[in-house]
Amino acid sequence: MIWALRRLAARGGPPLAHDFAAVAADLARRHRDDHARHAEVGVYMAGSENAFLIGELGLDLLAWTIAPSHALEARLAVRIAATVGDVRGLVWGGPGVMLAAAVLHEASGEARWAGLVRDHAEALWAAWGEVPGARCHLWNQALYGQSGALLGCLHGFAANVVALLRCRAVLDSDRVAAIEARALRALTATAVRADGLANWPMCAGPTDRPNPGRLMVQHCMGAPGMIHAVAALPASGDADALLVAAGALVWQAGPVAKLPGLCHGAPGNGYALLKLYRRTGDAAWLERARAFAMHAAAQAERALAVHGQRKWSLWTGDLGLALFLQDCIDGGLGFPTLDYF
């Protein structure tokens, strides 16, 4: 929430009414104390201390962006190094932490952060193996007591590729070319196509997850998140045709009926349409994204009337919607917290 308010203020939105530096500096401790007080949450969240979106690393990175210090940098470096080899996507695993290292490198230019990015990239590459029956390379993720080669943009193939493509600038050119080729192969091999449309199931290959072939149309699972993940791939006939087919599915399916948020709502899906606008230059995708934006704004107002308050969070609430509305006005900076921080 603090991150989103600061971003909106920097882009011409309402000025901040509070100085959040002291609050941000104490968030990691408060997060830890909450887990200690609520044992059931602590068990569920075990091993997430260094996670980007769900743990303390993201909180430390926020504090560093407001008030940089050597102490915070030392703590961030330890957290980033501790998760090398964790393939569990953006929420829990190393790929999300890799994004934090990229943010630190882009802001400071220091070689140590680039080195940590490369450490994560090489570990991801080493774990990126062929999956029986999938005809491509994927990662096996163990989450919530189940395992399988997930494909989604928070925990699966798409999530890991987001980080690898985002960090290309500090990787060896041969490694980048190999990553792009392997990602394109997995993208095409796992797609489900019909009637000029394309989508991706929850999993590919052997898994103990229930309903692994279930098709959803959300950022967290399905075509919208896949578009976001691979929109940075080099232009090619296969990739371009598949992404346009995925975008056609997002548009034809219409906005998600759930409350408007980034993870599983109209704004998250709308960002896929913005990505296609930026990739193709076709203004029709921008107009479609704006149509999703107006629908999402109306959803939020209806929810306010029913519940008497807004839903405040970035990923599942109205702050994510506010950033999406701003991006539909000015063409966008990319997906919040993933493309920029």
mmCIF file of N, CA, C and O in Angstrom, residues 156-211:
data_model
loop_
_atom_site.group_PDB
_atom_site.id
_atom_site.type_symbol
_atom_site.label_atom_id
_atom_site.label_comp_id
_atom_site.label_asym_id
_atom_site.label_seq_id
_atom_site.Cartn_x
_atom_site.Cartn_y
_atom_site.Cartn_z
ATOM 1 N N GLY A 156 4.663 -20.290 -11.320
ATOM 2 C CA GLY A 156 5.074 -21.294 -12.284
ATOM 3 C C GLY A 156 6.088 -20.833 -13.320
ATOM 4 O O GLY A 156 6.877 -19.908 -13.102
ATOM 5 N N PHE A 157 6.040 -21.496 -14.473
ATOM 6 C CA PHE A 157 6.942 -21.203 -15.580
ATOM 7 C C PHE A 157 6.937 -19.717 -15.918
ATOM 8 O O PHE A 157 7.990 -19.079 -16.065
ATOM 9 N N ALA A 158 5.748 -19.146 -16.069
ATOM 10 C CA ALA A 158 5.657 -17.738 -16.452
ATOM 11 C C ALA A 158 6.310 -16.837 -15.411
ATOM 12 O O ALA A 158 6.987 -15.866 -15.745
ATOM 13 N N ALA A 159 6.125 -17.159 -14.135
ATOM 14 C CA ALA A 159 6.719 -16.351 -13.068
ATOM 15 C C ALA A 159 8.237 -16.349 -13.153
ATOM 16 O O ALA A 159 8.887 -15.303 -13.006
ATOM 17 N N ASN A 160 8.830 -17.511 -13.384
ATOM 18 C CA ASN A 160 10.283 -17.591 -13.449
ATOM 19 C C ASN A 160 10.835 -16.898 -14.689
ATOM 20 O O ASN A 160 11.896 -16.263 -14.646
ATOM 21 N N VAL A 161 10.100 -17.003 -15.795
ATOM 22 C CA VAL A 161 10.543 -16.350 -17.028
ATOM 23 C C VAL A 161 10.457 -14.833 -16.895
ATOM 24 O O VAL A 161 11.296 -14.107 -17.451
ATOM 25 N N VAL A 162 9.459 -14.326 -16.183
ATOM 26 C CA VAL A 162 9.393 -12.884 -15.924
ATOM 27 C C VAL A 162 10.720 -12.379 -15.378
ATOM 28 O O VAL A 162 11.283 -11.378 -15.846
ATOM 29 N N ALA A 163 11.238 -13.068 -14.367
ATOM 30 C CA ALA A 163 12.477 -12.628 -13.735
ATOM 31 C C ALA A 163 13.668 -12.752 -14.679
ATOM 32 O O ALA A 163 14.507 -11.846 -14.759
ATOM 33 N N LEU A 164 13.759 -13.856 -15.403
ATOM 34 C CA LEU A 164 14.900 -14.049 -16.304
ATOM 35 C C LEU A 164 14.918 -13.002 -17.417
ATOM 36 O O LEU A 164 15.977 -12.446 -17.740
ATOM 37 N N LEU A 165 13.767 -12.723 -18.004
ATOM 38 C CA LEU A 165 13.723 -11.730 -19.080
ATOM 39 C C LEU A 165 13.927 -10.313 -18.545
ATOM 40 O O LEU A 165 14.540 -9.476 -19.209
ATOM 41 N N ARG A 166 13.420 -10.047 -17.362
ATOM 42 C CA ARG A 166 13.587 -8.719 -16.753
ATOM 43 C C ARG A 166 15.062 -8.404 -16.493
ATOM 44 O O ARG A 166 15.474 -7.241 -16.514
ATOM 45 N N CYS A 167 15.866 -9.442 -16.276
ATOM 46 C CA CYS A 167 17.258 -9.261 -15.863
ATOM 47 C C CYS A 167 18.254 -9.513 -16.991
ATOM 48 O O CYS A 167 19.460 -9.679 -16.743
ATOM 49 N N ARG A 168 17.806 -9.524 -18.227
ATOM 50 C CA ARG A 168 18.686 -9.857 -19.347
ATOM 51 C C ARG A 168 19.910 -8.968 -19.458
ATOM 52 O O ARG A 168 20.965 -9.398 -19.911
ATOM 53 N N ALA A 169 19.793 -7.713 -19.037
ATOM 54 C CA ALA A 169 20.872 -6.754 -19.265
ATOM 55 C C ALA A 169 22.171 -7.131 -18.572
ATOM 56 O O ALA A 169 23.251 -6.706 -19.007
ATOM 57 N N VAL A 170 22.109 -7.915 -17.499
ATOM 58 C CA VAL A 170 23.334 -8.264 -16.778
ATOM 59 C C VAL A 170 23.760 -9.713 -17.023
ATOM 60 O O VAL A 170 24.689 -10.195 -16.391
ATOM 61 N N LEU A 171 23.092 -10.401 -17.966
ATOM 62 C CA LEU A 171 23.429 -11.786 -18.261
ATOM 63 C C LEU A 171 24.248 -11.874 -19.542
ATOM 64 O O LEU A 171 24.170 -11.006 -20.413
ATOM 65 N N ASP A 172 25.028 -12.936 -19.665
ATOM 66 C CA ASP A 172 25.805 -13.202 -20.861
ATOM 67 C C ASP A 172 24.875 -13.354 -22.067
ATOM 68 O O ASP A 172 23.798 -13.961 -21.961
ATOM 69 N N SER A 173 25.270 -12.824 -23.223
ATOM 70 C CA SER A 173 24.396 -12.816 -24.393
ATOM 71 C C SER A 173 24.040 -14.229 -24.847
ATOM 72 O O SER A 173 22.910 -14.478 -25.308
ATOM 73 N N ASP A 174 24.967 -15.173 -24.721
ATOM 74 C CA ASP A 174 24.653 -16.555 -25.094
ATOM 75 C C ASP A 174 23.605 -17.155 -24.166
ATOM 76 O O ASP A 174 22.710 -17.890 -24.618
ATOM 77 N N ARG A 175 23.716 -16.844 -22.879
ATOM 78 C CA ARG A 175 22.719 -17.343 -21.929
ATOM 79 C C ARG A 175 21.351 -16.723 -22.235
ATOM 80 O O ARG A 175 20.326 -17.405 -22.178
ATOM 81 N N VAL A 176 21.326 -15.442 -22.551
ATOM 82 C CA VAL A 176 20.064 -14.784 -22.877
ATOM 83 C C VAL A 176 19.415 -15.449 -24.082
ATOM 84 O O VAL A 176 18.202 -15.732 -24.077
ATOM 85 N N ALA A 177 20.184 -15.703 -25.127
ATOM 86 C CA ALA A 177 19.638 -16.346 -26.318
ATOM 87 C C ALA A 177 19.076 -17.722 -25.988
ATOM 88 O O ALA A 177 18.002 -18.117 -26.494
ATOM 89 N N ALA A 178 19.765 -18.475 -25.136
ATOM 90 C CA ALA A 178 19.295 -19.803 -24.753
ATOM 91 C C ALA A 178 18.009 -19.718 -23.925
ATOM 92 O O ALA A 178 17.084 -20.526 -24.101
ATOM 93 N N ILE A 179 17.942 -18.736 -23.015
ATOM 94 C CA ILE A 179 16.734 -18.530 -22.216
ATOM 95 C C ILE A 179 15.551 -18.209 -23.124
ATOM 96 O O ILE A 179 14.459 -18.773 -22.979
ATOM 97 N N GLU A 180 15.749 -17.306 -24.060
ATOM 98 C CA GLU A 180 14.657 -16.903 -24.956
ATOM 99 C C GLU A 180 14.177 -18.076 -25.800
ATOM 100 O O GLU A 180 12.961 -18.268 -25.978
ATOM 101 N N ALA A 181 15.114 -18.889 -26.311
ATOM 102 C CA ALA A 181 14.721 -20.034 -27.132
ATOM 103 C C ALA A 181 13.957 -21.069 -26.311
ATOM 104 O O ALA A 181 12.938 -21.615 -26.764
ATOM 105 N N ARG A 182 14.426 -21.345 -25.099
ATOM 106 C CA ARG A 182 13.766 -22.329 -24.249
ATOM 107 C C ARG A 182 12.391 -21.830 -23.805
ATOM 108 O O ARG A 182 11.430 -22.617 -23.733
ATOM 109 N N ALA A 183 12.284 -20.544 -23.506
ATOM 110 C CA ALA A 183 10.996 -19.981 -23.099
ATOM 111 C C ALA A 183 9.990 -20.043 -24.241
ATOM 112 O O ALA A 183 8.811 -20.368 -24.040
ATOM 113 N N LEU A 184 10.436 -19.735 -25.459
ATOM 114 C CA LEU A 184 9.537 -19.793 -26.609
ATOM 115 C C LEU A 184 9.044 -21.213 -26.846
ATOM 116 O O LEU A 184 7.863 -21.438 -27.128
ATOM 117 N N ARG A 185 9.940 -22.175 -26.702
ATOM 118 C CA ARG A 185 9.536 -23.567 -26.892
ATOM 119 C C ARG A 185 8.490 -23.977 -25.855
ATOM 120 O O ARG A 185 7.483 -24.628 -26.192
ATOM 121 N N ALA A 186 8.694 -23.615 -24.591
ATOM 122 C CA ALA A 186 7.729 -23.970 -23.552
ATOM 123 C C ALA A 186 6.405 -23.253 -23.769
ATOM 124 O O ALA A 186 5.326 -23.833 -23.559
ATOM 125 N N LEU A 187 6.472 -22.006 -24.183
ATOM 126 C CA LEU A 187 5.254 -21.233 -24.450
ATOM 127 C C LEU A 187 4.389 -21.927 -25.488
ATOM 128 O O LEU A 187 3.174 -22.089 -25.301
ATOM 129 N N THR A 188 4.988 -22.345 -26.585
ATOM 130 C CA THR A 188 4.221 -22.955 -27.667
ATOM 131 C C THR A 188 3.811 -24.393 -27.351
ATOM 132 O O THR A 188 2.709 -24.821 -27.710
ATOM 133 N N ALA A 189 4.678 -25.127 -26.647
ATOM 134 C CA ALA A 189 4.389 -26.537 -26.367
ATOM 135 C C ALA A 189 3.256 -26.715 -25.375
ATOM 136 O O ALA A 189 2.537 -27.730 -25.416
ATOM 137 N N THR A 190 3.067 -25.774 -24.474
ATOM 138 C CA THR A 190 2.067 -25.930 -23.414
ATOM 139 C C THR A 190 0.748 -25.220 -23.716
ATOM 140 O O THR A 190 -0.198 -25.326 -22.945
ATOM 141 N N ALA A 191 0.673 -24.492 -24.825
ATOM 142 C CA ALA A 191 -0.535 -23.736 -25.146
ATOM 143 C C ALA A 191 -1.681 -24.665 -25.545
ATOM 144 O O ALA A 191 -1.483 -25.708 -26.161
ATOM 145 N N VAL A 192 -2.885 -24.266 -25.168
ATOM 146 C CA VAL A 192 -4.119 -24.917 -25.605
ATOM 147 C C VAL A 192 -4.792 -23.959 -26.586
ATOM 148 O O VAL A 192 -5.114 -22.829 -26.229
ATOM 149 N N ARG A 193 -5.006 -24.404 -27.815
ATOM 150 C CA ARG A 193 -5.493 -23.508 -28.864
ATOM 151 C C ARG A 193 -6.811 -24.033 -29.437
ATOM 152 O O ARG A 193 -6.997 -25.231 -29.604
ATOM 153 N N ALA A 194 -7.703 -23.093 -29.746
ATOM 154 C CA ALA A 194 -8.964 -23.432 -30.403
ATOM 155 C C ALA A 194 -9.593 -22.158 -30.944
ATOM 156 O O ALA A 194 -9.604 -21.122 -30.259
ATOM 157 N N ASP A 195 -10.100 -22.222 -32.163
ATOM 158 C CA ASP A 195 -10.880 -21.125 -32.752
ATOM 159 C C ASP A 195 -10.131 -19.795 -32.732
ATOM 160 O O ASP A 195 -10.731 -18.737 -32.474
ATOM 161 N N GLY A 196 -8.828 -19.841 -32.981
ATOM 162 C CA GLY A 196 -8.048 -18.609 -33.019
ATOM 163 C C GLY A 196 -7.727 -18.031 -31.658
ATOM 164 O O GLY A 196 -7.224 -16.909 -31.570
ATOM 165 N N LEU A 197 -7.976 -18.781 -30.580
ATOM 166 C CA LEU A 197 -7.711 -18.327 -29.217
ATOM 167 C C LEU A 197 -6.649 -19.231 -28.591
ATOM 168 O O LEU A 197 -6.396 -20.338 -29.057
ATOM 169 N N ALA A 198 -6.034 -18.760 -27.510
ATOM 170 C CA ALA A 198 -5.005 -19.556 -26.823
ATOM 171 C C ALA A 198 -5.069 -19.323 -25.322
ATOM 172 O O ALA A 198 -5.344 -18.213 -24.863
ATOM 173 N N ASN A 199 -4.801 -20.397 -24.566
ATOM 174 C CA ASN A 199 -4.740 -20.305 -23.118
ATOM 175 C C ASN A 199 -3.756 -21.365 -22.625
ATOM 176 O O ASN A 199 -3.247 -22.173 -23.406
ATOM 177 N N TRP A 200 -3.482 -21.361 -21.317
ATOM 178 C CA TRP A 200 -2.545 -22.303 -20.720
ATOM 179 C C TRP A 200 -3.161 -22.891 -19.460
ATOM 180 O O TRP A 200 -3.756 -22.167 -18.647
ATOM 181 N N PRO A 201 -3.010 -24.198 -19.259
ATOM 182 C CA PRO A 201 -3.559 -24.835 -18.062
ATOM 183 C C PRO A 201 -2.709 -24.531 -16.832
ATOM 184 O O PRO A 201 -1.666 -23.874 -16.920
ATOM 185 N N MET A 202 -3.144 -25.040 -15.683
ATOM 186 C CA MET A 202 -2.412 -24.822 -14.445
ATOM 187 C C MET A 202 -1.055 -25.506 -14.471
ATOM 188 O O MET A 202 -0.059 -24.934 -14.020
ATOM 189 N N CYS A 203 -0.991 -26.738 -14.969
ATOM 190 C CA CYS A 203 0.222 -27.561 -14.934
ATOM 191 C C CYS A 203 0.442 -28.243 -16.269
ATOM 192 O O CYS A 203 -0.482 -28.396 -17.069
ATOM 193 N N ALA A 204 1.677 -28.686 -16.474
ATOM 194 C CA ALA A 204 2.007 -29.563 -17.599
ATOM 195 C C ALA A 204 2.801 -30.741 -17.052
ATOM 196 O O ALA A 204 3.599 -30.580 -16.131
ATOM 197 N N GLY A 205 2.584 -31.915 -17.621
ATOM 198 C CA GLY A 205 3.320 -33.088 -17.170
ATOM 199 C C GLY A 205 2.746 -33.678 -15.898
ATOM 200 O O GLY A 205 1.695 -33.268 -15.403
ATOM 201 N N PRO A 206 3.438 -34.658 -15.310
ATOM 202 C CA PRO A 206 2.947 -35.353 -14.107
ATOM 203 C C PRO A 206 2.800 -34.402 -12.916
ATOM 204 O O PRO A 206 3.638 -33.533 -12.696
ATOM 205 N N THR A 207 1.738 -34.568 -12.154
ATOM 206 C CA THR A 207 1.511 -33.743 -10.967
ATOM 207 C C THR A 207 0.526 -34.433 -10.046
ATOM 208 O O THR A 207 -0.284 -35.251 -10.480
ATOM 209 N N ASP A 208 0.595 -34.074 -8.748
ATOM 210 C CA ASP A 208 -0.416 -34.551 -7.809
ATOM 211 C C ASP A 208 -1.413 -33.447 -7.462
ATOM 212 O O ASP A 208 -2.206 -33.588 -6.537
ATOM 213 N N ARG A 209 -1.393 -32.371 -8.213
ATOM 214 C CA ARG A 209 -2.347 -31.284 -7.979
ATOM 215 C C ARG A 209 -3.714 -31.648 -8.561
ATOM 216 O O ARG A 209 -3.805 -32.233 -9.637
ATOM 217 N N PRO A 210 -4.804 -31.282 -7.873
ATOM 218 C CA PRO A 210 -6.134 -31.544 -8.421
ATOM 219 C C PRO A 210 -6.416 -30.630 -9.618
ATOM 220 O O PRO A 210 -5.970 -29.481 -9.657
ATOM 221 N N ASN A 211 -7.120 -31.145 -10.605
ATOM 222 C CA ASN A 211 -7.541 -30.370 -11.778
ATOM 223 C C ASN A 211 -6.381 -29.640 -12.455
ATOM 224 O O ASN A 211 -6.469 -28.437 -12.714
#
